[in-house]
Amino acid sequence: MRRSELQGGQGSVIPVFGPSGDGGLSGLCAWLKGERAALGELLREHGAVLLRGFEVRAPIDFERVAQAIEPGLKNEYLGTSPRDAVTEYVFSASELPPYYPIPQHCEMTFLREPPRRLFFSCMVAPQGGGGETPLCDFRRVAAGLDPAVRERFERGGIRIIRNYNGPSGGGRFDLWKLKRWDEMFLTTDRATVEAKCAEQGFEAHWGPGDRLRLISVQDALRAHPETGVVAWFNHVQVFHQSSAAAELRRVHARQHDLRSLGLTQLARVVTGLRRRVSDAESLPMHCTYRDGREIPEEDLEHVREVIWRNMVAFPWQVGDVVAIDNFAMSHGRLPYRGPRQVVVAWA
Ligand SMILES: [Fe+2]
């Protein structure tokens, strides 16, 4: 194997492995199995590893690679992004429209047992810029926060509010569209939904028009289960009602296109209007401190600044596989145009 590296924000480094021979899949999988312990060490240290230049052409190839690194892949998904199964353990990364930026987050931080590891692979690379899956070392974010801001989050914790349409609902305009609850829980049976919510510690409230409100609370930061290093570990960037406009503004500063500028303004208008007509509990999604107090906008902006400073975005190449330590490294998605297929697996 040839080893090189990607330079991340603030001096972070992501190790990259490429083939020294033909890059065949069987050779790669054998090597990964043999080096499992060393790879685990690299993931703990750097948060992510990129495999580039191998013959990973189809989702099933990617499944083999991910399984060679991590035999315990899972396929139950209680996240919020619309996702389709591609193989037994491989899913489309997100079916959200290309113009939606997905802000940085560790996967499913609101679950009792979030995934330990995450894998992405590029089947079709976007052309003409955009569509990256940027990564960010959330341990560096935790360490880089202003101590007063960090303390407010540590003491305050996070309360997430999510409002879902049901099987008969939908069609309402949402810039950040959540799945319907039956798509999220893969059932239309309310008792099953309630049982799954209880398992995760979510409060579930049924509302008029087949709607479901989920309330969950969590700490804002979390220690790595193996290394003990504390990382920023929550979904504020994704769920706070001000996040869409704030993220789009930064996307525009990076991509300089009219679409993101127009969407920034639209997001500002929509979220402004929403705040006037609905209370925090009725927004499609929102976050407060655990006790329901609003998080100051300056604190949220500070967090976003620290995240964007530490982010690393690299253009996808077909066949790329990224392995991520989910308790250390976050991921997101930048808007793009045209075809793009990125798939995901987790453990
Ligand atoms: Fe995600």
PDB file of C-alpha atoms in Angstrom, residues 141-142 144-158 220-221 232 234 236-237 240 242-243 246 249-250 287-289 293-309:
ATOM      1  CA  VAL A 141     -14.072  21.720  17.950  1.00  0.00           C
ATOM      2  CA  ALA A 142     -14.660  20.890  21.629  1.00  0.00           C
ATOM      3  CA  GLY A 144     -11.374  25.134  20.309  1.00  0.00           C
ATOM      4  CA  LEU A 145     -14.599  26.550  21.756  1.00  0.00           C
ATOM      5  CA  ASP A 146     -14.552  29.652  23.868  1.00  0.00           C
ATOM      6  CA  PRO A 147     -14.577  28.249  27.442  1.00  0.00           C
ATOM      7  CA  ALA A 148     -17.640  30.307  28.424  1.00  0.00           C
ATOM      8  CA  VAL A 149     -19.643  29.063  25.410  1.00  0.00           C
ATOM      9  CA  ARG A 150     -18.561  25.493  26.061  1.00  0.00           C
ATOM     10  CA  GLU A 151     -19.558  25.760  29.698  1.00  0.00           C
ATOM     11  CA  ARG A 152     -23.023  27.020  28.792  1.00  0.00           C
ATOM     12  CA  PHE A 153     -23.489  23.989  26.537  1.00  0.00           C
ATOM     13  CA  GLU A 154     -22.017  21.578  29.093  1.00  0.00           C
ATOM     14  CA  ARG A 155     -24.331  22.818  31.803  1.00  0.00           C
ATOM     15  CA  GLY A 156     -27.334  23.458  29.536  1.00  0.00           C
ATOM     16  CA  GLY A 157     -27.411  20.219  27.544  1.00  0.00           C
ATOM     17  CA  ILE A 158     -29.543  19.961  24.415  1.00  0.00           C
ATOM     18  CA  ALA A 220     -23.814  18.584  24.161  1.00  0.00           C
ATOM     19  CA  LEU A 221     -20.400  16.941  24.452  1.00  0.00           C
ATOM     20  CA  TRP A 232     -18.656  18.163  20.402  1.00  0.00           C
ATOM     21  CA  ASN A 234     -24.910  16.824  19.216  1.00  0.00           C
ATOM     22  CA  VAL A 236     -27.526  21.617  17.028  1.00  0.00           C
ATOM     23  CA  GLN A 237     -26.016  22.472  13.614  1.00  0.00           C
ATOM     24  CA  HIS A 240     -31.618  24.517  15.240  1.00  0.00           C
ATOM     25  CA  SER A 242     -31.419  29.220  12.453  1.00  0.00           C
ATOM     26  CA  SER A 243     -29.054  26.598  11.027  1.00  0.00           C
ATOM     27  CA  ALA A 246     -26.435  30.199   8.638  1.00  0.00           C
ATOM     28  CA  ARG A 249     -24.544  31.772   3.966  1.00  0.00           C
ATOM     29  CA  ARG A 250     -21.252  29.922   4.484  1.00  0.00           C
ATOM     30  CA  CYS A 287     -33.034  22.831  19.594  1.00  0.00           C
ATOM     31  CA  THR A 288     -32.940  24.571  22.934  1.00  0.00           C
ATOM     32  CA  TYR A 289     -31.059  23.953  26.143  1.00  0.00           C
ATOM     33  CA  ARG A 293     -34.317  28.108  27.202  1.00  0.00           C
ATOM     34  CA  GLU A 294     -33.242  29.368  23.786  1.00  0.00           C
ATOM     35  CA  ILE A 295     -29.531  29.036  22.932  1.00  0.00           C
ATOM     36  CA  PRO A 296     -28.030  32.491  22.236  1.00  0.00           C
ATOM     37  CA  GLU A 297     -27.485  33.068  18.512  1.00  0.00           C
ATOM     38  CA  GLU A 298     -23.931  34.366  19.179  1.00  0.00           C
ATOM     39  CA  ASP A 299     -23.031  31.045  20.794  1.00  0.00           C
ATOM     40  CA  LEU A 300     -24.388  29.115  17.808  1.00  0.00           C
ATOM     41  CA  GLU A 301     -22.449  31.357  15.414  1.00  0.00           C
ATOM     42  CA  HIS A 302     -19.286  30.797  17.425  1.00  0.00           C
ATOM     43  CA  VAL A 303     -19.725  27.020  17.185  1.00  0.00           C
ATOM     44  CA  ARG A 304     -20.268  27.277  13.405  1.00  0.00           C
ATOM     45  CA  GLU A 305     -17.129  29.407  13.024  1.00  0.00           C
ATOM     46  CA  VAL A 306     -15.016  26.870  14.922  1.00  0.00           C
ATOM     47  CA  ILE A 307     -16.477  24.004  12.884  1.00  0.00           C
ATOM     48  CA  TRP A 308     -15.889  25.670   9.498  1.00  0.00           C
ATOM     49  CA  ARG A 309     -12.326  26.537  10.525  1.00  0.00           C
TER      50      ARG A 309
END
